[in-house]
Amino acid sequence: MPRMSRNRMILGFPIDAADFAKFKAEILPKLNEVQGALEDEEAYFLYKTARELKVQAWYPHIVEIGAFCGKSTVAMGLGLMENPQGDEITIHSIDPFNLGPGTGNRDNYPVFLENITKAGVEKYVKAYKKTSMDALPDWNPADRIAFLWIDGAHEMEFVREDFREWGRFLTTKMPGVLAMHDTYFAGVHQVIKEDVLTNLGYRDFKLVRSLMSATKHDYAPRPEDLARKQRFELSLDNRREGAFASLRKAFGTWLRMKLSWLISY
């Protein structure tokens, strides 16, 4: 298995210690006020990608599929605040906003709006209260996406639809950045293996905890690109196996405790 930075399951994504410390001190406290499941390094990736995004007039777009309460939206919005081109970039946040456990309301759209407003990033965000497929007809086919973040429904058929239907708008000029969350879920893992890794347009694969990213190009892959893809695939498989091993270990510990309690009782 390729060596991971500080045993944190990071591959191909160099983290500058000083910049990450600044992120944790200044940005992370704001993100921690928003409900959502993002590891610190994953949130840093979204923030840093938005902060460093370079766009042209025909692809000033970030598309986010799956926003929940807006944690990833805020991370990218805070990155755009520090991007010299930030005011030219729009985050198109797509979510039916009908899953709100812990929000006190099954309609979590008001919570999303409150969170992006509190963080001061609302000017960058255009929200679509729809599923990703229902929002597709609203998209101008001539527009290209600079950064596509997929974190919607994790069943294989939905992940595949999101990748195929929205990925075709991802620019190759910058190149465009694709990122997908929760790679240890069976559906996400399968689409990465069967659709993303087999597409010769994608390379520069990175693994940041349970987040993967790649860039989209319009030229043939080089030998070093193929070698990097192989390393990524091995790490991806090991990451998923490691996640399930941890779950099995935790369940085994819980089961032994329960049995011990029942026997003593």
Coordinates of C-alpha atoms in Angstrom, one line a residue:
M1 CA 0.0 0.0 0.0
P2 CA 1.4 3.5 -0.9
R3 CA 2.6 5.5 2.1
M4 CA 0.0 7.8 3.5
S5 CA 0.8 11.2 4.9
R6 CA 0.9 11.0 8.7
N7 CA -1.2 7.8 8.3
R8 CA -4.2 10.0 7.5
M9 CA -5.1 8.3 4.3
I10 CA -4.0 11.2 2.0
L11 CA -2.5 10.5 -1.4
G12 CA -1.4 13.1 -3.9
F13 CA -2.6 16.1 -2.0
P14 CA 0.3 17.9 -0.4
I15 CA -0.7 19.8 2.8
D16 CA 1.3 22.8 3.7
A17 CA 1.6 22.7 7.5
A18 CA 1.4 26.5 8.0
D19 CA -1.6 26.9 5.6
F20 CA -3.4 24.0 7.2
A21 CA -2.8 25.5 10.7
K22 CA -4.2 28.8 9.5
F23 CA -7.3 27.0 8.0
K24 CA -7.9 25.2 11.3
A25 CA -7.6 28.4 13.3
E26 CA -9.6 30.7 11.1
I27 CA -11.9 28.7 8.8
L28 CA -12.6 25.4 10.6
P29 CA -14.4 27.1 13.6
K30 CA -17.0 28.5 11.1
L31 CA -17.4 25.2 9.5
N32 CA -17.9 23.4 12.8
E33 CA -21.1 25.5 13.3
V34 CA -22.7 23.8 10.3
Q35 CA -24.1 20.3 10.6
G36 CA -22.5 17.9 8.1
A37 CA -19.9 15.1 7.8
L38 CA -16.6 16.4 6.5
E39 CA -13.2 15.5 7.9
D40 CA -10.9 18.4 8.5
E41 CA -8.6 17.5 5.5
E42 CA -11.7 17.1 3.2
A43 CA -13.0 20.5 4.2
Y44 CA -9.5 21.9 3.6
F45 CA -9.4 20.4 0.1
L46 CA -12.8 22.1 -0.8
Y47 CA -11.7 25.4 0.7
K48 CA -8.3 25.3 -1.0
T49 CA -9.6 24.2 -4.4
A50 CA -12.1 27.1 -4.4
R51 CA -9.5 29.5 -3.2
E52 CA -7.1 28.6 -6.0
L53 CA -9.6 28.1 -8.8
K54 CA -8.8 29.9 -12.0
V55 CA -11.7 30.5 -14.4
Q56 CA -12.5 32.0 -17.7
A57 CA -15.8 33.7 -18.9
W58 CA -17.2 30.4 -20.2
Y59 CA -16.6 28.3 -17.1
P60 CA -17.0 30.4 -13.9
H61 CA -19.0 27.6 -12.3
I62 CA -18.7 25.3 -9.3
V63 CA -21.5 22.7 -9.2
E64 CA -22.2 21.0 -5.9
I65 CA -24.5 18.0 -5.9
G66 CA -25.7 17.4 -2.4
A67 CA -25.5 20.3 0.1
F68 CA -27.4 19.1 3.1
C69 CA -27.1 22.0 5.6
G70 CA -24.3 23.8 3.6
K71 CA -21.1 22.7 5.3
S72 CA -19.3 22.0 2.0
T73 CA -21.0 25.1 0.5
V74 CA -19.5 27.3 3.2
A75 CA -16.1 25.7 2.9
M76 CA -16.0 26.5 -0.8
G77 CA -17.5 30.0 -0.3
L78 CA -14.9 30.9 2.2
G79 CA -12.3 29.8 -0.3
L80 CA -13.8 32.1 -2.9
M81 CA -13.6 35.0 -0.5
E82 CA -9.8 34.7 -0.8
N83 CA -9.7 34.0 -4.5
P84 CA -8.9 37.1 -6.6
Q85 CA -11.5 35.9 -9.1
G86 CA -14.0 34.9 -6.4
D87 CA -16.6 37.5 -7.4
E88 CA -16.7 36.0 -10.9
I89 CA -17.5 32.4 -9.7
T90 CA -20.9 30.9 -8.7
I91 CA -21.5 27.9 -6.6
H92 CA -24.5 26.1 -8.0
S93 CA -25.8 24.1 -5.0
I94 CA -28.2 21.4 -6.0
D95 CA -30.2 19.5 -3.3
P96 CA -33.9 18.7 -2.8
F97 CA -33.3 19.9 0.8
N98 CA -35.8 17.3 2.1
L99 CA -33.5 15.4 4.4
G100 CA -33.1 17.2 7.7
P101 CA -32.4 14.8 10.6
G102 CA -31.4 16.9 13.6
T103 CA -32.5 20.1 12.0
G104 CA -36.0 20.0 13.6
N105 CA -37.6 20.2 10.1
R106 CA -37.6 17.8 7.2
D107 CA -37.3 20.8 4.9
N108 CA -33.7 21.8 5.7
Y109 CA -33.6 24.6 3.1
P110 CA -34.1 27.4 5.6
V111 CA -31.2 25.9 7.7
F112 CA -29.0 25.9 4.6
L113 CA -29.9 29.5 3.8
E114 CA -29.2 30.5 7.4
N115 CA -25.8 28.8 7.4
I116 CA -24.5 30.3 4.2
T117 CA -25.8 33.8 5.3
K118 CA -24.2 33.5 8.7
A119 CA -20.9 32.6 7.0
G120 CA -21.2 35.5 4.6
V121 CA -21.0 33.4 1.5
E122 CA -24.5 33.8 0.2
K123 CA -23.5 36.1 -2.6
Y124 CA -21.5 33.2 -4.2
V125 CA -24.4 30.7 -4.1
K126 CA -27.2 29.9 -6.4
A127 CA -29.4 27.1 -4.8
Y128 CA -31.6 24.7 -6.7
K129 CA -34.2 23.0 -4.5
K130 CA -34.3 20.0 -6.8
T131 CA -32.6 16.6 -7.4
S132 CA -29.6 16.7 -9.7
M133 CA -31.5 15.2 -12.6
D134 CA -34.4 17.7 -12.1
A135 CA -32.0 20.5 -12.2
L136 CA -30.3 19.3 -15.3
P137 CA -32.7 21.0 -17.8
D138 CA -32.0 24.3 -16.1
W139 CA -28.3 24.1 -17.1
N140 CA -27.1 25.9 -20.2
P141 CA -25.3 23.2 -22.3
A142 CA -22.8 25.9 -23.5
D143 CA -21.6 26.5 -19.9
R144 CA -18.7 24.6 -18.6
I145 CA -18.0 23.7 -15.0
A146 CA -14.6 24.4 -13.4
F147 CA -15.2 22.3 -10.2
L148 CA -17.7 19.5 -9.9
W149 CA -18.4 18.2 -6.3
I150 CA -20.5 15.1 -6.1
D151 CA -21.9 14.2 -2.7
G152 CA -25.5 13.4 -3.3
A153 CA -27.4 10.1 -3.1
H154 CA -24.7 7.3 -2.7
E155 CA -26.6 4.5 -4.5
M156 CA -24.7 3.4 -7.6
E157 CA -27.3 4.4 -10.1
F158 CA -27.6 7.9 -8.7
V159 CA -23.8 8.4 -8.5
R160 CA -23.4 7.2 -12.0
E161 CA -26.1 9.6 -13.3
D162 CA -24.4 12.5 -11.5
F163 CA -21.0 11.7 -12.9
R164 CA -22.1 11.0 -16.5
E165 CA -24.7 13.8 -16.9
W166 CA -22.9 16.6 -15.0
G167 CA -19.4 15.4 -15.8
R168 CA -19.9 16.1 -19.5
F169 CA -20.0 19.8 -18.7
L170 CA -16.7 19.7 -16.8
T171 CA -14.1 21.8 -18.6
T172 CA -10.8 20.5 -19.9
K173 CA -9.2 23.9 -20.2
M174 CA -8.1 24.6 -16.7
P175 CA -8.3 21.6 -16.3
G176 CA -11.6 21.0 -14.6
V177 CA -11.6 19.4 -11.1
L178 CA -13.9 16.4 -10.2
A179 CA -14.3 15.5 -6.5
M180 CA -16.5 12.7 -5.0
H181 CA -17.2 12.1 -1.3
D182 CA -17.7 8.9 0.7
T183 CA -15.6 6.6 -1.5
Y184 CA -16.1 3.7 0.9
F185 CA -19.8 3.5 0.0
A186 CA -20.4 0.7 -2.4
G187 CA -22.1 2.8 -5.0
V188 CA -19.5 5.6 -5.0
H189 CA -16.7 3.1 -5.0
Q190 CA -18.2 1.2 -8.0
V191 CA -18.7 4.3 -10.1
I192 CA -15.1 5.4 -9.4
K193 CA -13.8 2.0 -10.5
E194 CA -16.0 1.4 -13.5
D195 CA -16.6 4.9 -14.8
V196 CA -14.0 7.4 -13.6
L197 CA -10.9 5.2 -13.6
T198 CA -11.7 3.8 -17.1
N199 CA -12.2 7.2 -18.6
L200 CA -8.9 8.2 -20.1
G201 CA -9.7 11.9 -19.8
Y202 CA -9.3 11.8 -16.0
R203 CA -5.9 11.9 -14.2
D204 CA -4.0 13.5 -11.3
F205 CA -6.0 11.3 -8.9
K206 CA -5.9 12.3 -5.2
L207 CA -7.3 10.7 -2.1
V208 CA -8.1 12.8 0.9
R209 CA -9.6 10.7 3.6
S210 CA -12.9 9.5 2.0
L211 CA -12.8 12.1 -0.7
M212 CA -11.3 11.5 -4.2
S213 CA -10.5 14.0 -6.8
A214 CA -9.2 14.0 -10.4
T215 CA -8.7 16.5 -13.2
K216 CA -10.2 16.3 -16.6
H217 CA -8.0 16.7 -19.7
D218 CA -8.3 16.5 -23.5
Y219 CA -5.0 14.8 -24.3
A220 CA -3.9 11.2 -24.1
P221 CA -2.6 10.0 -20.7
R222 CA 1.2 9.8 -20.2
P223 CA 2.9 6.7 -18.6
E224 CA 3.3 8.6 -15.3
D225 CA -0.5 9.3 -15.4
L226 CA -1.2 5.6 -15.7
A227 CA 1.2 4.7 -12.9
R228 CA -0.4 7.3 -10.7
K229 CA -3.8 5.9 -11.5
Q230 CA -2.7 2.4 -10.4
R231 CA -1.4 3.7 -7.1
F232 CA -4.6 5.6 -6.5
E233 CA -6.8 2.5 -7.3
L234 CA -4.8 0.4 -4.8
S235 CA -5.1 3.1 -2.1
L236 CA -8.8 3.5 -2.9
D237 CA -9.5 -0.3 -2.4
N238 CA -7.3 -0.4 0.8
R239 CA -9.1 2.7 2.2
R240 CA -12.5 1.0 1.7
E241 CA -11.3 -2.3 3.2
G242 CA -9.8 -0.3 6.2
A243 CA -13.1 1.4 6.8
F244 CA -15.0 -1.8 6.9
A245 CA -12.3 -3.5 9.1
S246 CA -12.7 -0.7 11.6
L247 CA -16.5 -1.1 11.6
R248 CA -16.1 -4.9 12.1
K249 CA -13.7 -4.3 15.0
A250 CA -16.0 -1.8 16.6
F251 CA -19.0 -4.2 16.2
G252 CA -17.0 -7.1 17.6
T253 CA -16.0 -5.0 20.7
W254 CA -19.7 -4.0 21.2
L255 CA -20.9 -7.6 20.8
R256 CA -18.3 -9.0 23.3
M257 CA -19.4 -6.3 25.8
K258 CA -23.1 -7.2 25.4
L259 CA -22.3 -10.9 25.7
S260 CA -20.2 -10.3 28.8
W261 CA -23.0 -8.3 30.3
L262 CA -25.6 -11.0 29.5
I263 CA -23.4 -13.8 31.0
S264 CA -22.8 -11.8 34.2
Y265 CA -26.4 -11.0 34.5

